[in-house]
mmCIF file of C-alpha atoms in Angstrom:
data_model
loop_
_atom_site.group_PDB
_atom_site.id
_atom_site.type_symbol
_atom_site.label_atom_id
_atom_site.label_comp_id
_atom_site.label_asym_id
_atom_site.label_seq_id
_atom_site.Cartn_x
_atom_site.Cartn_y
_atom_site.Cartn_z
ATOM 1 C CA UNK A 1 17.002 -2.206 -12.781
ATOM 2 C CA UNK A 2 20.353 -0.551 -11.413
ATOM 3 C CA UNK A 3 19.303 2.532 -13.060
ATOM 4 C CA UNK A 4 16.847 3.184 -10.422
ATOM 5 C CA UNK A 5 19.563 3.471 -7.821
ATOM 6 C CA UNK A 6 21.369 6.528 -6.798
ATOM 7 C CA UNK A 7 24.749 6.586 -8.705
ATOM 8 C CA UNK A 8 26.605 9.571 -7.208
ATOM 9 C CA UNK A 9 26.918 11.151 -3.722
ATOM 10 C CA UNK A 10 29.180 8.895 -1.508
ATOM 11 C CA UNK A 11 27.038 9.299 1.470
ATOM 12 C CA UNK A 12 23.734 8.109 -0.335
ATOM 13 C CA UNK A 13 25.320 5.154 -1.915
ATOM 14 C CA UNK A 14 27.253 3.716 0.902
ATOM 15 C CA UNK A 15 24.596 1.356 1.982
ATOM 16 C CA UNK A 16 24.638 -0.042 -1.751
ATOM 17 C CA UNK A 17 27.722 -1.766 -1.096
ATOM 18 C CA UNK A 18 25.752 -4.373 0.938
ATOM 19 C CA UNK A 19 22.562 -6.632 0.437
ATOM 20 C CA UNK A 20 19.564 -4.954 1.792
ATOM 21 C CA UNK A 21 16.376 -6.920 3.054
ATOM 22 C CA UNK A 22 14.167 -4.493 1.610
ATOM 23 C CA UNK A 23 15.772 -4.505 -1.955
ATOM 24 C CA UNK A 24 15.772 -8.169 -1.983
ATOM 25 C CA UNK A 25 12.197 -8.015 -1.089
ATOM 26 C CA UNK A 26 11.589 -5.603 -3.959
ATOM 27 C CA UNK A 27 13.651 -8.143 -6.280
ATOM 28 C CA UNK A 28 11.254 -11.053 -5.055
ATOM 29 C CA UNK A 29 8.223 -9.064 -5.596
ATOM 30 C CA UNK A 30 9.296 -8.328 -9.095
ATOM 31 C CA UNK A 31 10.399 -4.742 -8.791
ATOM 32 C CA UNK A 32 13.417 -2.985 -10.023
ATOM 33 C CA UNK A 33 14.947 -1.204 -7.170
ATOM 34 C CA UNK A 34 17.961 -3.641 -6.359
ATOM 35 C CA UNK A 35 21.559 -4.340 -6.926
ATOM 36 C CA UNK A 36 23.551 -7.326 -8.086
ATOM 37 C CA UNK A 37 24.305 -8.004 -4.544
ATOM 38 C CA UNK A 38 20.716 -7.950 -3.570
ATOM 39 C CA UNK A 39 19.922 -10.357 -6.515
ATOM 40 C CA UNK A 40 22.681 -12.814 -5.498
ATOM 41 C CA UNK A 41 21.255 -12.946 -1.965
ATOM 42 C CA UNK A 42 17.711 -13.349 -3.335
ATOM 43 C CA UNK A 43 19.010 -16.176 -5.298
ATOM 44 C CA UNK A 44 20.355 -17.792 -2.081
ATOM 45 C CA UNK A 45 16.890 -17.338 -0.753
ATOM 46 C CA UNK A 46 15.352 -19.148 -3.686
ATOM 47 C CA UNK A 47 17.857 -21.976 -3.436
ATOM 48 C CA UNK A 48 16.175 -22.847 -0.030
ATOM 49 C CA UNK A 49 12.775 -21.712 -0.649
ATOM 50 C CA UNK A 50 12.161 -21.961 -4.427
ATOM 51 C CA UNK A 51 8.448 -20.647 -3.977
ATOM 52 C CA UNK A 52 9.910 -17.497 -2.589
ATOM 53 C CA UNK A 53 9.173 -15.128 -5.694
ATOM 54 C CA UNK A 54 5.591 -16.519 -5.806
ATOM 55 C CA UNK A 55 5.244 -16.169 -2.006
ATOM 56 C CA UNK A 56 6.337 -12.663 -2.069
ATOM 57 C CA UNK A 57 4.035 -11.678 -4.860
ATOM 58 C CA UNK A 58 0.954 -13.200 -3.142
ATOM 59 C CA UNK A 59 1.838 -11.273 0.177
ATOM 60 C CA UNK A 60 2.225 -8.138 -2.007
ATOM 61 C CA UNK A 61 -1.290 -8.957 -3.657
ATOM 62 C CA UNK A 62 -2.778 -9.281 -0.252
ATOM 63 C CA UNK A 63 -1.477 -6.182 0.908
ATOM 64 C CA UNK A 64 -2.984 -4.213 -1.988
ATOM 65 C CA UNK A 65 -6.328 -5.737 -1.546
ATOM 66 C CA UNK A 66 -6.528 -5.239 2.245
ATOM 67 C CA UNK A 67 -5.651 -1.663 1.587
ATOM 68 C CA UNK A 68 -8.323 -1.304 -1.168
ATOM 69 C CA UNK A 69 -10.783 -2.787 1.480
ATOM 70 C CA UNK A 70 -9.818 -0.327 4.144
ATOM 71 C CA UNK A 71 -10.052 2.607 1.819
ATOM 72 C CA UNK A 72 -13.579 1.333 0.665
ATOM 73 C CA UNK A 73 -14.474 1.251 4.662
ATOM 74 C CA UNK A 74 -13.396 4.995 4.569
ATOM 75 C CA UNK A 75 -10.013 4.504 6.308
ATOM 76 C CA UNK A 76 -7.404 7.290 4.866
ATOM 77 C CA UNK A 77 -4.415 6.729 7.113
ATOM 78 C CA UNK A 78 -2.296 3.785 7.388
ATOM 79 C CA UNK A 79 0.515 2.478 9.772
ATOM 80 C CA UNK A 80 2.613 -0.040 7.709
ATOM 81 C CA UNK A 81 4.816 -2.278 10.084
ATOM 82 C CA UNK A 82 7.726 -3.720 8.260
ATOM 83 C CA UNK A 83 7.405 -1.283 5.511
ATOM 84 C CA UNK A 84 10.606 -1.735 3.750
ATOM 85 C CA UNK A 85 11.190 0.775 0.897
ATOM 86 C CA UNK A 86 8.556 2.971 -0.873
ATOM 87 C CA UNK A 87 9.313 1.461 -4.260
ATOM 88 C CA UNK A 88 6.819 0.558 -7.226
ATOM 89 C CA UNK A 89 3.864 -1.755 -5.753
ATOM 90 C CA UNK A 90 4.486 -0.940 -2.138
ATOM 91 C CA UNK A 91 1.621 0.246 0.075
ATOM 92 C CA UNK A 92 2.996 3.724 -0.290
ATOM 93 C CA UNK A 93 3.111 3.475 -4.012
ATOM 94 C CA UNK A 94 -0.472 2.004 -4.414
ATOM 95 C CA UNK A 95 -1.785 4.942 -1.970
ATOM 96 C CA UNK A 96 -0.050 7.520 -4.201
ATOM 97 C CA UNK A 97 -2.363 6.292 -6.989
ATOM 98 C CA UNK A 98 -5.775 5.901 -5.083
ATOM 99 C CA UNK A 99 -7.260 9.069 -5.958
ATOM 100 C CA UNK A 100 -7.783 10.110 -2.146
ATOM 101 C CA UNK A 101 -5.922 12.542 0.346
ATOM 102 C CA UNK A 102 -4.113 9.799 2.475
ATOM 103 C CA UNK A 103 -1.240 9.618 4.960
ATOM 104 C CA UNK A 104 0.969 6.670 5.817
ATOM 105 C CA UNK A 105 3.567 5.936 8.455
ATOM 106 C CA UNK A 106 6.111 3.315 7.544
ATOM 107 C CA UNK A 107 8.076 1.627 10.457
ATOM 108 C CA UNK A 108 11.114 -0.612 10.075
ATOM 109 C CA UNK A 109 13.582 -1.748 12.538
ATOM 110 C CA UNK A 110 16.468 -1.867 10.065
ATOM 111 C CA UNK A 111 18.464 1.282 10.138
ATOM 112 C CA UNK A 112 20.007 1.398 6.610
ATOM 113 C CA UNK A 113 16.129 0.545 5.334
ATOM 114 C CA UNK A 114 14.894 3.334 7.266
ATOM 115 C CA UNK A 115 17.555 6.120 6.088
ATOM 116 C CA UNK A 116 16.721 5.020 2.356
ATOM 117 C CA UNK A 117 12.904 4.954 2.849
ATOM 118 C CA UNK A 118 13.491 8.531 4.067
ATOM 119 C CA UNK A 119 15.389 9.584 1.089
ATOM 120 C CA UNK A 120 12.789 8.065 -1.146
ATOM 121 C CA UNK A 121 9.653 9.099 0.713
ATOM 122 C CA UNK A 122 6.948 11.073 -1.164
ATOM 123 C CA UNK A 123 5.042 13.874 0.740
ATOM 124 C CA UNK A 124 2.219 11.290 2.022
ATOM 125 C CA UNK A 125 4.589 8.894 3.535
ATOM 126 C CA UNK A 126 6.671 9.493 7.297
ATOM 127 C CA UNK A 127 9.093 6.833 8.060
ATOM 128 C CA UNK A 128 9.941 5.597 11.933
ATOM 129 C CA UNK A 129 12.675 3.519 12.622
ATOM 130 C CA UNK A 130 11.388 1.167 15.402
ATOM 131 C CA UNK A 131 10.697 -2.381 16.345
ATOM 132 C CA UNK A 132 7.095 -3.294 15.668
ATOM 133 C CA UNK A 133 6.797 -5.206 19.180
ATOM 134 C CA UNK A 134 7.597 -1.717 20.663
ATOM 135 C CA UNK A 135 4.084 -0.679 19.966
ATOM 136 C CA UNK A 136 3.946 2.273 22.548
ATOM 137 C CA UNK A 137 6.853 3.844 20.922
ATOM 138 C CA UNK A 138 5.575 3.152 17.508
ATOM 139 C CA UNK A 139 2.160 4.622 18.347
ATOM 140 C CA UNK A 140 3.924 7.880 19.955
ATOM 141 C CA UNK A 141 6.174 8.070 16.968
ATOM 142 C CA UNK A 142 3.276 7.655 14.357
ATOM 143 C CA UNK A 143 1.124 10.322 16.107
ATOM 144 C CA UNK A 144 4.209 12.806 15.986
ATOM 145 C CA UNK A 145 4.431 12.000 12.335
ATOM 146 C CA UNK A 146 0.821 13.001 11.778
ATOM 147 C CA UNK A 147 -1.488 9.916 12.185
ATOM 148 C CA UNK A 148 -4.627 11.034 14.193
ATOM 149 C CA UNK A 149 -5.211 8.106 16.322
ATOM 150 C CA UNK A 150 -8.527 9.441 17.513
ATOM 151 C CA UNK A 151 -9.653 8.483 13.697
ATOM 152 C CA UNK A 152 -9.549 4.887 12.222
ATOM 153 C CA UNK A 153 -6.234 3.577 11.186
ATOM 154 C CA UNK A 154 -5.534 0.898 8.755
ATOM 155 C CA UNK A 155 -2.713 -1.204 10.460
ATOM 156 C CA UNK A 156 -0.539 -3.257 7.979
ATOM 157 C CA UNK A 157 1.535 -6.393 9.254
ATOM 158 C CA UNK A 158 1.975 -8.087 6.225
ATOM 159 C CA UNK A 159 4.567 -10.770 5.540
ATOM 160 C CA UNK A 160 6.525 -9.637 8.845
ATOM 161 C CA UNK A 161 5.084 -10.961 11.969
ATOM 162 C CA UNK A 162 6.980 -14.249 11.708
ATOM 163 C CA UNK A 163 10.211 -12.008 12.285
ATOM 164 C CA UNK A 164 8.952 -12.095 15.881
ATOM 165 C CA UNK A 165 9.716 -15.665 17.423
ATOM 166 C CA UNK A 166 7.692 -15.073 20.621
ATOM 167 C CA UNK A 167 3.916 -15.219 20.176
ATOM 168 C CA UNK A 168 3.258 -13.567 23.457
ATOM 169 C CA UNK A 169 5.130 -10.468 22.767
ATOM 170 C CA UNK A 170 2.968 -10.237 19.299
ATOM 171 C CA UNK A 171 -0.043 -10.574 21.096
ATOM 172 C CA UNK A 172 0.845 -7.987 23.686
ATOM 173 C CA UNK A 173 1.795 -5.700 20.859
ATOM 174 C CA UNK A 174 -1.451 -6.141 18.978
ATOM 175 C CA UNK A 175 -3.346 -5.461 22.093
ATOM 176 C CA UNK A 176 -1.475 -2.080 22.606
ATOM 177 C CA UNK A 177 -1.949 -1.292 18.857
ATOM 178 C CA UNK A 178 -5.825 -2.211 19.228
ATOM 179 C CA UNK A 179 -6.004 0.005 22.452
ATOM 180 C CA UNK A 180 -4.031 2.807 20.879
ATOM 181 C CA UNK A 181 -6.346 3.042 17.820
ATOM 182 C CA UNK A 182 -9.820 4.231 17.137
ATOM 183 C CA UNK A 183 -12.990 1.938 16.648
ATOM 184 C CA UNK A 184 -13.221 1.266 13.035
ATOM 185 C CA UNK A 185 -9.431 0.925 12.407
ATOM 186 C CA UNK A 186 -8.586 -2.407 10.549
ATOM 187 C CA UNK A 187 -5.580 -4.886 10.616
ATOM 188 C CA UNK A 188 -4.153 -6.953 7.901
ATOM 189 C CA UNK A 189 -1.820 -9.759 8.560
ATOM 190 C CA UNK A 190 -0.106 -12.339 6.612
ATOM 191 C CA UNK A 191 2.483 -14.557 7.892
ATOM 192 C CA UNK A 192 4.407 -17.556 7.244
ATOM 193 C CA UNK A 193 2.869 -21.001 8.250
ATOM 194 C CA UNK A 194 4.081 -24.458 7.825
ATOM 195 C CA UNK A 195 0.681 -25.523 5.896
ATOM 196 C CA UNK A 196 1.912 -26.310 2.281
ATOM 197 C CA UNK A 197 1.941 -29.781 0.853
ATOM 198 C CA UNK A 198 4.405 -28.915 -1.721
ATOM 199 C CA UNK A 199 6.638 -26.085 -0.453
ATOM 200 C CA UNK A 200 9.014 -27.181 2.642
ATOM 201 C CA UNK A 201 9.787 -24.385 4.943
ATOM 202 C CA UNK A 202 12.548 -26.279 6.780
ATOM 203 C CA UNK A 203 15.634 -25.353 4.798
ATOM 204 C CA UNK A 204 14.535 -21.735 4.761
ATOM 205 C CA UNK A 205 14.094 -21.597 8.528
ATOM 206 C CA UNK A 206 17.631 -23.263 8.836
ATOM 207 C CA UNK A 207 19.219 -20.730 6.319
ATOM 208 C CA UNK A 208 17.548 -17.795 8.368
ATOM 209 C CA UNK A 209 18.775 -19.243 11.522
ATOM 210 C CA UNK A 210 22.322 -19.709 10.351
ATOM 211 C CA UNK A 211 22.330 -15.959 9.055
ATOM 212 C CA UNK A 212 21.311 -14.947 12.731
ATOM 213 C CA UNK A 213 17.893 -13.795 11.530
ATOM 214 C CA UNK A 214 15.542 -16.719 12.934
ATOM 215 C CA UNK A 215 11.831 -16.640 11.959
ATOM 216 C CA UNK A 216 8.964 -18.631 13.080
ATOM 217 C CA UNK A 217 6.103 -19.866 11.121
ATOM 218 C CA UNK A 218 2.718 -19.653 13.057
ATOM 219 C CA UNK A 219 0.186 -22.591 13.234
ATOM 220 C CA UNK A 220 -3.512 -21.376 12.608
ATOM 221 C CA UNK A 221 -4.235 -22.013 16.321
ATOM 222 C CA UNK A 222 -1.418 -19.851 17.674
ATOM 223 C CA UNK A 223 -2.015 -17.172 15.179
ATOM 224 C CA UNK A 224 -5.717 -17.109 16.151
ATOM 225 C CA UNK A 225 -4.532 -16.521 19.759
ATOM 226 C CA UNK A 226 -2.235 -13.997 18.873
ATOM 227 C CA UNK A 227 -4.931 -12.130 16.735
ATOM 228 C CA UNK A 228 -7.481 -12.401 19.631
ATOM 229 C CA UNK A 229 -5.680 -9.439 21.102
ATOM 230 C CA UNK A 230 -6.996 -7.371 18.312
ATOM 231 C CA UNK A 231 -10.388 -9.389 17.566
ATOM 232 C CA UNK A 232 -12.005 -12.338 19.508
ATOM 233 C CA UNK A 233 -12.555 -15.325 17.517
ATOM 234 C CA UNK A 234 -10.109 -14.089 14.576
ATOM 235 C CA UNK A 235 -10.555 -15.983 11.166
ATOM 236 C CA UNK A 236 -7.345 -17.072 9.460
ATOM 237 C CA UNK A 237 -7.278 -18.607 5.954
ATOM 238 C CA UNK A 238 -4.456 -19.782 3.615
ATOM 239 C CA UNK A 239 -2.862 -17.104 1.507
ATOM 240 C CA UNK A 240 -3.945 -17.699 -1.993
ATOM 241 C CA UNK A 241 -5.004 -21.270 -0.870
ATOM 242 C CA UNK A 242 -5.128 -22.573 -4.304
ATOM 243 C CA UNK A 243 -1.451 -21.902 -4.743
ATOM 244 C CA UNK A 244 -0.545 -23.907 -1.707
ATOM 245 C CA UNK A 245 1.695 -21.076 -0.457
ATOM 246 C CA UNK A 246 3.173 -21.735 3.175
ATOM 247 C CA UNK A 247 1.412 -18.776 4.825
ATOM 248 C CA UNK A 248 -1.872 -17.486 6.464
ATOM 249 C CA UNK A 249 -3.882 -14.186 6.007
ATOM 250 C CA UNK A 250 -6.683 -12.285 7.858
ATOM 251 C CA UNK A 251 -8.258 -8.948 7.788
ATOM 252 C CA UNK A 252 -9.848 -7.725 11.166
ATOM 253 C CA UNK A 253 -11.991 -4.876 12.291
ATOM 254 C CA UNK A 254 -11.462 -3.219 15.448
ATOM 255 C CA UNK A 255 -14.918 -3.045 17.188
ATOM 256 C CA UNK A 256 -15.763 -1.085 20.088
ATOM 257 C CA UNK A 257 -14.274 -1.838 23.648
ATOM 258 C CA UNK A 258 -16.488 -4.248 25.726
ATOM 259 C CA UNK A 259 -17.030 -4.263 29.239
#
């Protein structure tokens, strides 16, 4: 609801005059942190991809399940790529309620989202403005923000990698993240893929291209090759397969270096 948004201080509300990708995502995920402009833009997305709300919520469920898996493995620090806003149902929100002392660094390449996330950030969250493919920069900034890269990290790349249209750039970045994170770190990935028999991605891809925000769905073999930079013979499966959604998921552990 709009009541969740700041209502005063022009400097804090200027960004509300425009749709926000992060607030649109919050709307599609069933959240309440969005404006009428965000909802109108979300409806445009639903017009070309009717399963967008179901797909977004499936990604969100995978995110939270993956975090719990990492917590169960003893991981207590997280690097969230394409983090968006720390609103209800986000990784930051989930970790605030996990009953553990945790730290999370959220990374986003959209300046207004980064500024808004910093304004909303609870004590256990630090926010970095960077592109996820600039892995060296992300790791340096994450370390400066308090992540101890000598200890295992939960690397979250959920519903974001398809925004990078060059697979080699992704593979290179994941290789850098792997080298920069300690043994025992884990990676969670979910990504668009044209695998659904009932949900056609093409209208959405054309819509995003026309908006100047091209995305690339990844086939299983290409995704396995990309993820191979983190773990050889990576396994990918359909996201909530019974729902026939156009996306893959994978959770991978980082083992010891081999020689």
